[in-house]
Amino acid sequence: MPEEMVSFFTGAWSGAGAFADGRPIEADLEIESVLDGRFLRYRHSTRDPLTWDGLWIWGVDPASGDFIANVFDNRGLAREFESAGWRDDRLVLVTTYHSASADARTFERFTYEKTSQDSFRMTFERSRDGIEWRLGDYLDFERRED
C-alpha cells in the first residue's frame, strides 16, 4: 500500500453530499491500517434515511501488483473492485456484476479525490456499458478529530 495513501485516509471522517436527484446524504467513515500495514479496513456508515453500511478491505495483490478493494454490506452484497491505485491524489475503483433480477451487466465506480490535507470527495457512479456513467451520489468528507 502506498504510504502517502495510507497516511491520508487513516482516521475518522464525516461527510455530506447529495444523490443525483438532489436529496441529501450524510455518512461517517472509520479507516485504519491493518495486518502490518498491508491493508486498509474501511467502515462506511450512511446516516438516515438510507442506512447503508459497508465494510471495505483495500490492498495490493502481491502476485499481480493490482490494487483490489472488497466490500461487504448490510444488504448481503459482496463485490470486488479493481483500480490502477492511488495516482495524482485520486483512487478510482471499478467493478462489474450481473444483476440477479435481470440478465444485465452493471458497472459501478467509486472515485476518491483528495481536495485538501483533511478532505476528499467520494463519487459513486453506475453504467450499463462502462463508457457512459451516471451519478449515483457524492459526498465531501472532512477529517474528524475524535
PDB file of C-alpha atoms in Angstrom:
ATOM      1  CA  MET A   1       0.000   0.000   0.000  1.00  0.00           C
ATOM      2  CA  PRO A   2       1.375   3.433  -0.846  1.00  0.00           C
ATOM      3  CA  GLU A   3       2.377   5.146   2.418  1.00  0.00           C
ATOM      4  CA  GLU A   4       1.030   8.512   1.239  1.00  0.00           C
ATOM      5  CA  MET A   5      -2.398   6.970   0.649  1.00  0.00           C
ATOM      6  CA  VAL A   6      -2.410   5.087   3.957  1.00  0.00           C
ATOM      7  CA  SER A   7      -1.462   8.162   5.984  1.00  0.00           C
ATOM      8  CA  PHE A   8      -4.014  10.338   4.187  1.00  0.00           C
ATOM      9  CA  PHE A   9      -7.041   8.041   4.572  1.00  0.00           C
ATOM     10  CA  THR A  10      -6.335   6.650   8.058  1.00  0.00           C
ATOM     11  CA  GLY A  11      -8.681   8.180  10.622  1.00  0.00           C
ATOM     12  CA  ALA A  12     -12.285   9.215  11.191  1.00  0.00           C
ATOM     13  CA  TRP A  13     -14.246  11.162   8.585  1.00  0.00           C
ATOM     14  CA  SER A  14     -17.706  12.768   8.299  1.00  0.00           C
ATOM     15  CA  GLY A  15     -19.265  13.719   5.006  1.00  0.00           C
ATOM     16  CA  ALA A  16     -22.284  15.321   3.407  1.00  0.00           C
ATOM     17  CA  GLY A  17     -23.418  15.456  -0.184  1.00  0.00           C
ATOM     18  CA  ALA A  18     -26.337  14.632  -2.437  1.00  0.00           C
ATOM     19  CA  PHE A  19     -27.877  11.962  -4.612  1.00  0.00           C
ATOM     20  CA  ALA A  20     -28.241  12.648  -8.337  1.00  0.00           C
ATOM     21  CA  ASP A  21     -31.820  13.832  -7.721  1.00  0.00           C
ATOM     22  CA  GLY A  22     -30.655  16.380  -5.131  1.00  0.00           C
ATOM     23  CA  ARG A  23     -31.743  14.549  -1.956  1.00  0.00           C
ATOM     24  CA  PRO A  24     -29.140  14.985   0.808  1.00  0.00           C
ATOM     25  CA  ILE A  25     -26.907  12.186   2.090  1.00  0.00           C
ATOM     26  CA  GLU A  26     -24.528  12.035   5.066  1.00  0.00           C
ATOM     27  CA  ALA A  27     -22.071   9.361   6.199  1.00  0.00           C
ATOM     28  CA  ASP A  28     -19.298   8.591   8.648  1.00  0.00           C
ATOM     29  CA  LEU A  29     -16.122   6.646   7.864  1.00  0.00           C
ATOM     30  CA  GLU A  30     -13.571   4.908  10.063  1.00  0.00           C
ATOM     31  CA  ILE A  31     -10.406   3.884   8.217  1.00  0.00           C
ATOM     32  CA  GLU A  32      -7.450   2.052   9.746  1.00  0.00           C
ATOM     33  CA  SER A  33      -4.302   0.283   8.641  1.00  0.00           C
ATOM     34  CA  VAL A  34      -4.429  -3.453   9.438  1.00  0.00           C
ATOM     35  CA  LEU A  35      -2.348  -6.620   9.030  1.00  0.00           C
ATOM     36  CA  ASP A  36       1.063  -4.998   9.373  1.00  0.00           C
ATOM     37  CA  GLY A  37       0.135  -2.098   7.100  1.00  0.00           C
ATOM     38  CA  ARG A  38      -0.673  -4.304   4.118  1.00  0.00           C
ATOM     39  CA  PHE A  39      -4.373  -3.371   4.011  1.00  0.00           C
ATOM     40  CA  LEU A  40      -6.802  -0.628   4.946  1.00  0.00           C
ATOM     41  CA  ARG A  41     -10.047  -1.561   6.700  1.00  0.00           C
ATOM     42  CA  TYR A  42     -12.736   0.981   5.968  1.00  0.00           C
ATOM     43  CA  ARG A  43     -16.163   1.136   7.642  1.00  0.00           C
ATOM     44  CA  HIS A  44     -18.739   3.256   5.778  1.00  0.00           C
ATOM     45  CA  SER A  45     -21.927   4.106   7.721  1.00  0.00           C
ATOM     46  CA  THR A  46     -24.546   6.178   5.940  1.00  0.00           C
ATOM     47  CA  ARG A  47     -26.849   8.142   8.218  1.00  0.00           C
ATOM     48  CA  ASP A  48     -30.668   8.152   7.984  1.00  0.00           C
ATOM     49  CA  PRO A  49     -32.676   7.809   5.859  1.00  0.00           C
ATOM     50  CA  LEU A  50     -30.590   5.387   3.732  1.00  0.00           C
ATOM     51  CA  THR A  51     -28.709   3.486   6.474  1.00  0.00           C
ATOM     52  CA  TRP A  52     -26.274   1.706   4.142  1.00  0.00           C
ATOM     53  CA  ASP A  53     -23.349   0.136   5.981  1.00  0.00           C
ATOM     54  CA  GLY A  54     -20.334  -1.318   4.256  1.00  0.00           C
ATOM     55  CA  LEU A  55     -17.070  -2.872   5.354  1.00  0.00           C
ATOM     56  CA  TRP A  56     -14.240  -2.437   2.844  1.00  0.00           C
ATOM     57  CA  ILE A  57     -10.794  -4.007   2.686  1.00  0.00           C
ATOM     58  CA  TRP A  58      -8.356  -2.161   0.403  1.00  0.00           C
ATOM     59  CA  GLY A  59      -5.000  -3.619  -0.564  1.00  0.00           C
ATOM     60  CA  VAL A  60      -2.489  -4.578  -3.226  1.00  0.00           C
ATOM     61  CA  ASP A  61      -2.356  -8.138  -4.567  1.00  0.00           C
ATOM     62  CA  PRO A  62       1.322  -9.106  -4.134  1.00  0.00           C
ATOM     63  CA  ALA A  63       1.229 -11.564  -7.058  1.00  0.00           C
ATOM     64  CA  SER A  64      -0.156  -9.161  -9.670  1.00  0.00           C
ATOM     65  CA  GLY A  65       0.565  -5.764  -8.106  1.00  0.00           C
ATOM     66  CA  ASP A  66      -3.073  -4.806  -8.763  1.00  0.00           C
ATOM     67  CA  PHE A  67      -4.971  -2.639  -6.295  1.00  0.00           C
ATOM     68  CA  ILE A  68      -8.026  -4.567  -5.063  1.00  0.00           C
ATOM     69  CA  ALA A  69     -10.935  -3.425  -2.892  1.00  0.00           C
ATOM     70  CA  ASN A  70     -13.574  -5.756  -1.472  1.00  0.00           C
ATOM     71  CA  VAL A  71     -16.802  -4.503   0.092  1.00  0.00           C
ATOM     72  CA  PHE A  72     -19.406  -6.385   2.118  1.00  0.00           C
ATOM     73  CA  ASP A  73     -22.619  -4.568   3.033  1.00  0.00           C
ATOM     74  CA  ASN A  74     -25.698  -4.779   5.251  1.00  0.00           C
ATOM     75  CA  ARG A  75     -27.807  -5.832   2.244  1.00  0.00           C
ATOM     76  CA  GLY A  76     -25.797  -9.032   1.875  1.00  0.00           C
ATOM     77  CA  LEU A  77     -23.838  -7.939  -1.195  1.00  0.00           C
ATOM     78  CA  ALA A  78     -20.144  -8.714  -1.659  1.00  0.00           C
ATOM     79  CA  ARG A  79     -18.277  -7.034  -4.508  1.00  0.00           C
ATOM     80  CA  GLU A  80     -14.667  -6.784  -5.654  1.00  0.00           C
ATOM     81  CA  PHE A  81     -13.352  -3.602  -7.252  1.00  0.00           C
ATOM     82  CA  GLU A  82     -10.131  -3.100  -9.196  1.00  0.00           C
ATOM     83  CA  SER A  83      -8.027   0.006  -9.587  1.00  0.00           C
ATOM     84  CA  ALA A  84      -4.783   1.328 -11.017  1.00  0.00           C
ATOM     85  CA  GLY A  85      -4.162   2.561  -7.460  1.00  0.00           C
ATOM     86  CA  TRP A  86      -3.510   5.930  -5.826  1.00  0.00           C
ATOM     87  CA  ARG A  87      -2.437   8.311  -8.597  1.00  0.00           C
ATOM     88  CA  ASP A  88      -2.384  12.107  -8.626  1.00  0.00           C
ATOM     89  CA  ASP A  89      -4.347  12.202  -5.341  1.00  0.00           C
ATOM     90  CA  ARG A  90      -7.118  10.011  -6.803  1.00  0.00           C
ATOM     91  CA  LEU A  91      -8.295   6.452  -6.368  1.00  0.00           C
ATOM     92  CA  VAL A  92     -10.784   5.073  -8.911  1.00  0.00           C
ATOM     93  CA  LEU A  93     -12.404   1.712  -8.098  1.00  0.00           C
ATOM     94  CA  VAL A  94     -14.436  -0.138 -10.757  1.00  0.00           C
ATOM     95  CA  THR A  95     -16.448  -3.362 -10.649  1.00  0.00           C
ATOM     96  CA  THR A  96     -18.764  -5.253 -12.967  1.00  0.00           C
ATOM     97  CA  TYR A  97     -21.548  -7.536 -11.810  1.00  0.00           C
ATOM     98  CA  HIS A  98     -24.620  -9.252 -13.202  1.00  0.00           C
ATOM     99  CA  SER A  99     -27.949  -8.209 -11.759  1.00  0.00           C
ATOM    100  CA  ALA A 100     -29.962 -11.029 -10.192  1.00  0.00           C
ATOM    101  CA  SER A 101     -33.263  -9.504 -11.353  1.00  0.00           C
ATOM    102  CA  ALA A 102     -32.216  -9.098 -14.981  1.00  0.00           C
ATOM    103  CA  ASP A 103     -29.533 -10.733 -17.064  1.00  0.00           C
ATOM    104  CA  ALA A 104     -27.769  -7.425 -17.475  1.00  0.00           C
ATOM    105  CA  ARG A 105     -24.290  -6.271 -16.635  1.00  0.00           C
ATOM    106  CA  THR A 106     -23.884  -3.255 -14.382  1.00  0.00           C
ATOM    107  CA  PHE A 107     -20.676  -1.316 -13.837  1.00  0.00           C
ATOM    108  CA  GLU A 108     -20.056   0.628 -10.631  1.00  0.00           C
ATOM    109  CA  ARG A 109     -17.350   3.175  -9.988  1.00  0.00           C
ATOM    110  CA  PHE A 110     -16.204   4.902  -6.795  1.00  0.00           C
ATOM    111  CA  THR A 111     -13.799   7.822  -7.153  1.00  0.00           C
ATOM    112  CA  TYR A 112     -11.972   9.182  -4.097  1.00  0.00           C
ATOM    113  CA  GLU A 113     -10.313  12.512  -4.805  1.00  0.00           C
ATOM    114  CA  LYS A 114      -8.203  14.383  -2.254  1.00  0.00           C
ATOM    115  CA  THR A 115      -9.293  18.028  -2.045  1.00  0.00           C
ATOM    116  CA  SER A 116      -7.024  19.135   0.841  1.00  0.00           C
ATOM    117  CA  GLN A 117      -4.860  17.560   3.558  1.00  0.00           C
ATOM    118  CA  ASP A 118      -8.031  16.950   5.592  1.00  0.00           C
ATOM    119  CA  SER A 119     -10.759  16.455   2.978  1.00  0.00           C
ATOM    120  CA  PHE A 120     -11.754  14.394  -0.039  1.00  0.00           C
ATOM    121  CA  ARG A 121     -14.716  13.852  -2.342  1.00  0.00           C
ATOM    122  CA  MET A 122     -16.188  10.407  -2.911  1.00  0.00           C
ATOM    123  CA  THR A 123     -18.327   9.983  -6.028  1.00  0.00           C
ATOM    124  CA  PHE A 124     -20.429   6.902  -6.821  1.00  0.00           C
ATOM    125  CA  GLU A 125     -21.498   6.247 -10.426  1.00  0.00           C
ATOM    126  CA  ARG A 126     -23.175   3.461 -12.420  1.00  0.00           C
ATOM    127  CA  SER A 127     -23.021   2.472 -16.060  1.00  0.00           C
ATOM    128  CA  ARG A 128     -24.590  -0.144 -18.337  1.00  0.00           C
ATOM    129  CA  ASP A 129     -21.657  -0.173 -20.764  1.00  0.00           C
ATOM    130  CA  GLY A 130     -18.623   1.055 -18.792  1.00  0.00           C
ATOM    131  CA  ILE A 131     -18.394   4.113 -21.060  1.00  0.00           C
ATOM    132  CA  GLU A 132     -21.279   6.425 -20.143  1.00  0.00           C
ATOM    133  CA  TRP A 133     -21.515   6.945 -16.394  1.00  0.00           C
ATOM    134  CA  ARG A 134     -24.461   8.287 -14.362  1.00  0.00           C
ATOM    135  CA  LEU A 135     -24.059   9.905 -10.968  1.00  0.00           C
ATOM    136  CA  GLY A 136     -25.496   7.977  -8.039  1.00  0.00           C
ATOM    137  CA  ASP A 137     -24.284  10.286  -5.284  1.00  0.00           C
ATOM    138  CA  TYR A 138     -21.316  12.231  -3.988  1.00  0.00           C
ATOM    139  CA  LEU A 139     -20.079  13.099  -0.506  1.00  0.00           C
ATOM    140  CA  ASP A 140     -17.497  15.641   0.625  1.00  0.00           C
ATOM    141  CA  PHE A 141     -15.641  14.235   3.633  1.00  0.00           C
ATOM    142  CA  GLU A 142     -13.687  16.106   6.296  1.00  0.00           C
ATOM    143  CA  ARG A 143     -11.356  14.568   8.845  1.00  0.00           C
ATOM    144  CA  ARG A 144     -12.818  14.347  12.353  1.00  0.00           C
ATOM    145  CA  GLU A 145     -10.758  14.838  15.476  1.00  0.00           C
ATOM    146  CA  ASP A 146     -12.248  12.054  17.632  1.00  0.00           C
TER     147      ASP A 146
END
